[in-house]
XYZ file of C-alpha atoms in Angstrom:
321
model
C 32.563 1.300 -4.013
C 30.157 -1.358 -2.794
C 28.254 -1.974 0.316
C 27.233 -5.369 -0.298
C 29.442 -9.065 0.373
C 29.606 -11.309 -1.854
C 29.242 -11.442 -6.189
C 26.360 -10.122 -7.794
C 25.043 -13.332 -8.329
C 24.705 -13.878 -4.742
C 23.150 -10.778 -4.419
C 20.277 -11.102 -6.690
C 19.610 -14.412 -4.742
C 19.599 -12.535 -1.794
C 17.407 -10.010 -2.905
C 14.940 -11.824 -4.746
C 14.613 -13.889 -1.445
C 14.119 -10.581 0.139
C 11.435 -9.341 -1.778
C 9.456 -12.467 -1.464
C 9.441 -12.314 2.087
C 8.580 -8.353 2.785
C 5.871 -9.360 -0.086
C 5.002 -11.873 1.993
C 2.241 -13.364 -0.487
C 0.699 -9.588 -1.113
C 0.301 -8.253 -4.661
C 3.028 -5.954 -5.793
C 3.080 -2.818 -7.544
C 6.639 -1.657 -8.848
C 7.130 1.889 -9.708
C 8.896 1.860 -12.853
C 10.229 5.414 -14.560
C 11.969 3.761 -17.311
C 15.742 4.629 -15.954
C 18.060 1.579 -14.861
C 17.438 1.779 -11.532
C 13.240 0.959 -11.399
C 14.546 -1.028 -14.659
C 16.285 -3.755 -12.672
C 13.951 -3.639 -9.663
C 10.957 -4.765 -11.863
C 13.117 -7.476 -13.120
C 14.057 -8.781 -9.847
C 10.449 -8.129 -8.521
C 9.305 -10.573 -11.234
C 11.827 -13.040 -10.673
C 10.476 -12.773 -7.210
C 6.921 -12.891 -7.223
C 5.608 -13.586 -10.964
C 2.527 -12.548 -11.652
C 1.770 -10.994 -8.350
C 3.695 -7.884 -9.890
C 2.217 -5.582 -11.861
C 4.496 -2.335 -13.035
C 3.026 1.441 -13.286
C 4.465 3.519 -15.438
C 3.302 7.369 -15.026
C 4.022 9.743 -18.566
C 4.502 12.446 -16.252
C 5.553 14.846 -19.250
C 8.511 15.214 -17.992
C 10.442 12.014 -19.998
C 12.647 12.188 -23.192
C 11.727 11.978 -26.865
C 10.015 8.587 -27.359
C 10.575 6.903 -23.918
C 7.640 6.311 -22.985
C 6.865 3.694 -25.801
C 10.605 2.172 -25.216
C 9.362 1.365 -21.675
C 5.747 0.135 -22.693
C 7.625 -1.946 -25.367
C 10.198 -3.686 -23.503
C 7.879 -4.505 -20.464
C 4.688 -5.701 -22.341
C 6.450 -7.434 -25.288
C 9.826 -8.844 -24.201
C 9.264 -9.562 -20.290
C 5.438 -9.907 -20.813
C 4.519 -7.861 -17.235
C 1.609 -6.335 -16.375
C 1.908 -3.154 -17.300
C -0.073 -0.036 -16.611
C 0.414 2.783 -18.443
C -1.283 5.914 -17.139
C -1.118 9.490 -19.113
C -1.001 11.829 -16.076
C 1.192 14.830 -18.057
C -1.805 17.642 -17.475
C -2.244 16.745 -13.879
C 1.869 16.465 -13.417
C 1.904 20.168 -15.543
C -1.423 21.556 -12.996
C 0.376 20.681 -9.750
C 3.375 22.179 -10.963
C 1.778 25.210 -12.503
C 4.272 28.525 -11.341
C 6.367 26.337 -9.154
C 10.187 27.747 -9.651
C 12.153 26.219 -6.753
C 13.972 23.004 -6.929
C 13.212 21.538 -3.766
C 9.859 22.565 -4.088
C 9.602 20.470 -7.322
C 10.964 17.427 -6.270
C 8.459 17.353 -3.725
C 5.299 18.205 -5.532
C 6.398 15.232 -8.211
C 7.726 12.971 -5.329
C 4.161 13.190 -3.868
C 2.059 13.147 -7.167
C 3.927 10.481 -7.932
C 2.793 8.674 -4.919
C -1.052 9.738 -5.072
C -0.957 8.524 -8.283
C 0.236 5.020 -7.450
C -2.241 4.758 -4.902
C -4.925 5.693 -7.326
C -4.143 3.253 -9.381
C -3.589 0.230 -6.441
C -7.213 1.060 -5.538
C -8.368 0.471 -9.068
C -6.262 -2.945 -8.821
C -7.658 -4.157 -5.434
C -5.445 -4.743 -2.763
C -2.191 -3.647 -3.138
C 0.358 -4.549 -0.188
C 3.740 -3.353 -1.345
C 5.423 -0.638 -3.598
C 8.680 -1.148 -5.177
C 11.190 1.316 -6.136
C 14.396 2.242 -7.306
C 16.205 3.734 -4.517
C 19.908 3.720 -5.033
C 22.980 4.613 -2.594
C 23.789 7.777 -4.079
C 19.907 8.686 -3.442
C 20.268 7.751 0.162
C 23.497 9.842 0.415
C 22.120 13.356 -1.621
C 19.428 13.324 0.639
C 21.298 12.913 3.887
C 20.489 9.403 5.180
C 23.394 7.754 6.896
C 24.884 10.749 8.438
C 25.503 12.598 5.235
C 24.676 16.203 4.403
C 21.392 16.608 2.239
C 21.786 17.815 -0.834
C 19.077 17.657 -2.942
C 16.184 15.949 -1.725
C 15.217 12.399 -4.101
C 11.357 11.840 -5.198
C 12.045 8.365 -3.679
C 13.689 9.620 -0.748
C 13.410 13.052 0.752
C 10.638 13.924 -1.225
C 8.451 11.415 -0.467
C 5.610 12.003 1.494
C 4.940 10.914 4.770
C 1.526 9.485 4.800
C 2.391 6.596 2.038
C -0.853 4.458 1.459
C 1.100 0.461 1.309
C 2.075 -1.612 3.864
C 5.671 -1.649 2.774
C 8.004 -0.562 0.736
C 10.665 -2.217 -0.876
C 14.020 -1.136 -2.415
C 15.863 -3.782 -3.644
C 18.911 -2.043 -4.985
C 18.959 0.557 -2.300
C 22.407 -0.278 -1.000
C 24.036 -0.240 -4.668
C 25.752 2.360 -6.633
C 24.412 2.598 -10.241
C 27.688 1.001 -12.040
C 26.511 -2.118 -9.803
C 23.214 -1.475 -10.486
C 24.064 -2.253 -14.295
C 26.330 -5.264 -13.494
C 22.943 -6.721 -11.695
C 20.781 -5.729 -14.906
C 23.646 -7.157 -17.009
C 23.212 -10.081 -15.036
C 19.186 -10.510 -15.353
C 19.521 -10.427 -18.817
C 18.644 -6.292 -19.282
C 18.947 -5.491 -22.494
C 21.728 -3.057 -23.098
C 19.604 -0.274 -24.023
C 18.563 -0.117 -20.498
C 20.792 -2.081 -18.775
C 23.588 0.679 -20.433
C 20.777 3.767 -20.155
C 22.619 6.949 -18.684
C 21.104 8.001 -15.545
C 17.622 10.014 -15.824
C 16.431 11.906 -12.192
C 13.384 10.728 -10.807
C 11.433 14.296 -11.898
C 12.971 14.073 -15.160
C 13.229 17.074 -17.365
C 11.396 19.136 -14.839
C 14.873 19.736 -13.548
C 16.556 20.599 -16.281
C 13.764 22.978 -17.579
C 14.945 26.003 -15.130
C 11.861 28.211 -13.862
C 8.108 27.411 -14.324
C 7.039 24.448 -16.254
C 5.272 24.477 -19.486
C 4.167 22.153 -22.826
C 6.101 24.242 -25.118
C 8.762 24.668 -22.973
C 9.335 20.849 -22.411
C 8.726 20.085 -25.663
C 11.522 22.469 -26.496
C 13.853 21.098 -24.550
C 12.980 17.146 -25.045
C 13.755 17.899 -29.020
C 17.509 20.025 -28.460
C 18.095 16.515 -26.274
C 17.316 14.383 -28.167
C 19.723 16.079 -31.192
C 22.326 16.315 -28.423
C 22.295 12.627 -27.693
C 22.346 11.102 -31.460
C 25.068 13.648 -31.939
C 27.075 12.005 -29.174
C 25.693 8.420 -29.574
C 27.099 8.921 -33.727
C 30.158 10.203 -32.465
C 30.307 6.780 -30.585
C 31.408 8.918 -27.240
C 28.430 7.309 -24.795
C 30.912 4.824 -24.044
C 32.816 6.638 -22.286
C 31.079 9.110 -20.805
C 28.144 8.206 -17.769
C 25.726 11.202 -18.196
C 24.845 13.842 -21.438
C 21.764 16.016 -21.584
C 20.581 19.207 -22.365
C 19.332 21.832 -19.742
C 17.112 24.932 -20.836
C 18.151 27.427 -18.100
C 15.643 29.825 -19.231
C 18.293 32.235 -20.245
C 16.893 34.834 -23.537
C 19.285 36.574 -25.362
C 19.218 38.354 -28.979
C 20.342 37.126 -31.829
C 19.681 37.122 -35.452
C 17.304 34.908 -37.972
C 16.745 35.265 -41.470
C 18.905 38.691 -41.442
C 16.716 39.905 -38.125
C 16.707 40.522 -35.009
C 15.708 37.762 -32.865
C 15.141 36.982 -28.905
C 15.093 33.471 -28.408
C 15.738 30.316 -25.651
C 19.780 29.555 -24.555
C 20.326 26.160 -24.476
C 22.627 23.843 -22.382
C 24.889 21.011 -23.163
C 26.380 18.763 -20.513
C 28.458 15.352 -20.454
C 30.210 13.706 -17.238
C 32.357 11.129 -16.210
C 32.077 9.381 -12.599
C 32.850 6.239 -11.181
C 29.574 6.484 -8.560
C 27.985 9.759 -9.333
C 28.723 11.219 -6.112
C 31.802 12.732 -7.678
C 32.318 13.533 -11.092
C 34.120 15.395 -13.870
C 34.047 17.041 -17.253
C 35.171 15.399 -20.361
C 36.685 17.538 -23.370
C 34.131 16.902 -26.067
C 35.116 16.871 -29.847
C 34.789 20.043 -31.355
C 33.442 18.789 -34.285
C 30.507 16.840 -31.964
C 29.244 20.450 -30.082
C 29.247 22.101 -33.422
C 27.206 19.729 -35.000
C 24.711 19.680 -31.754
C 24.886 23.442 -31.674
C 24.402 23.924 -35.358
C 21.516 21.302 -35.123
C 19.824 22.484 -32.404
C 19.251 26.154 -33.419
C 18.356 25.463 -36.899
C 15.596 22.135 -36.108
C 14.514 23.415 -32.591
C 11.962 26.714 -32.903
C 13.001 29.111 -30.634
C 16.655 28.531 -29.864
C 19.366 30.362 -30.841
C 22.264 30.110 -28.747
C 23.860 26.711 -27.121
C 26.031 26.848 -24.055
C 28.405 23.826 -22.219
C 28.827 23.534 -18.680
C 32.298 22.773 -17.616
C 31.671 22.240 -14.154
C 32.610 19.463 -12.378
C 31.044 17.734 -8.998
C 31.622 18.982 -6.491
C 31.140 22.708 -6.628
C 28.325 21.772 -9.158
C 25.861 18.669 -8.925
C 25.098 16.501 -11.936
C 21.764 18.146 -12.505
C 21.202 21.856 -12.483
C 18.011 21.577 -9.794
């Protein structure tokens, strides 16, 4: 499926021209999350406006393990893009304190993102345009283009109404995920980013069900890293479009060191899909699941049970919140 006509080379040329036209000589701020969508937008914007671009990476505390350092190294080092990295973990945790309803989480996070952008933009002086990585499935799931709403995305349904930018530029809003990857590869984006599995805008906040705290997020971060390592070690990452861990907030009785324990459960999820509008569930090799479960329960303090989500989309969504 595609909403574009012509080749990807043509799309890139037209997208850069559109960015230049919308920017109209004004400074441009790109919302860089570390995912493939915003990474492609950053490279497109840099090609279009050069040094007029500043990328803002907000470390919310909801990122995957070591992800912030990887993003910083790529865009400051490889691309020599002016990148501002903001440590906002405590700010986001304070804003989300006690919030458990999934849509409220997304809306609070979306608004806090924009507030951070506005504050940083004011420090930089007059910034006319905000570039963000909205893709077509985001619009669909947020109830745009005549579709029924499934959930708000932080850069669509979760956006606040009063944004302090003259224009919001969304270069890949007509593309599906695989088209965004193709675009990134043609732009020379390293495969570690172009092929990176999707990561929701709210990050681990929507994979950590219930109230968000740093200890709970750190626990999930470690379990997620282990599962991804085992998938990649087995070479399955080339077959799967997404694979990650969830902290559902369910505690159960177990045995540790010969004594009763009452600890957290980790759920593992992997999906295959062409467009992320629907998704199937692969039959992961038992030895991979067994290795992941053994490592998680032995290496992540506070976890004594691992389960696997085998539900397709629909009826489930890819993310749990």
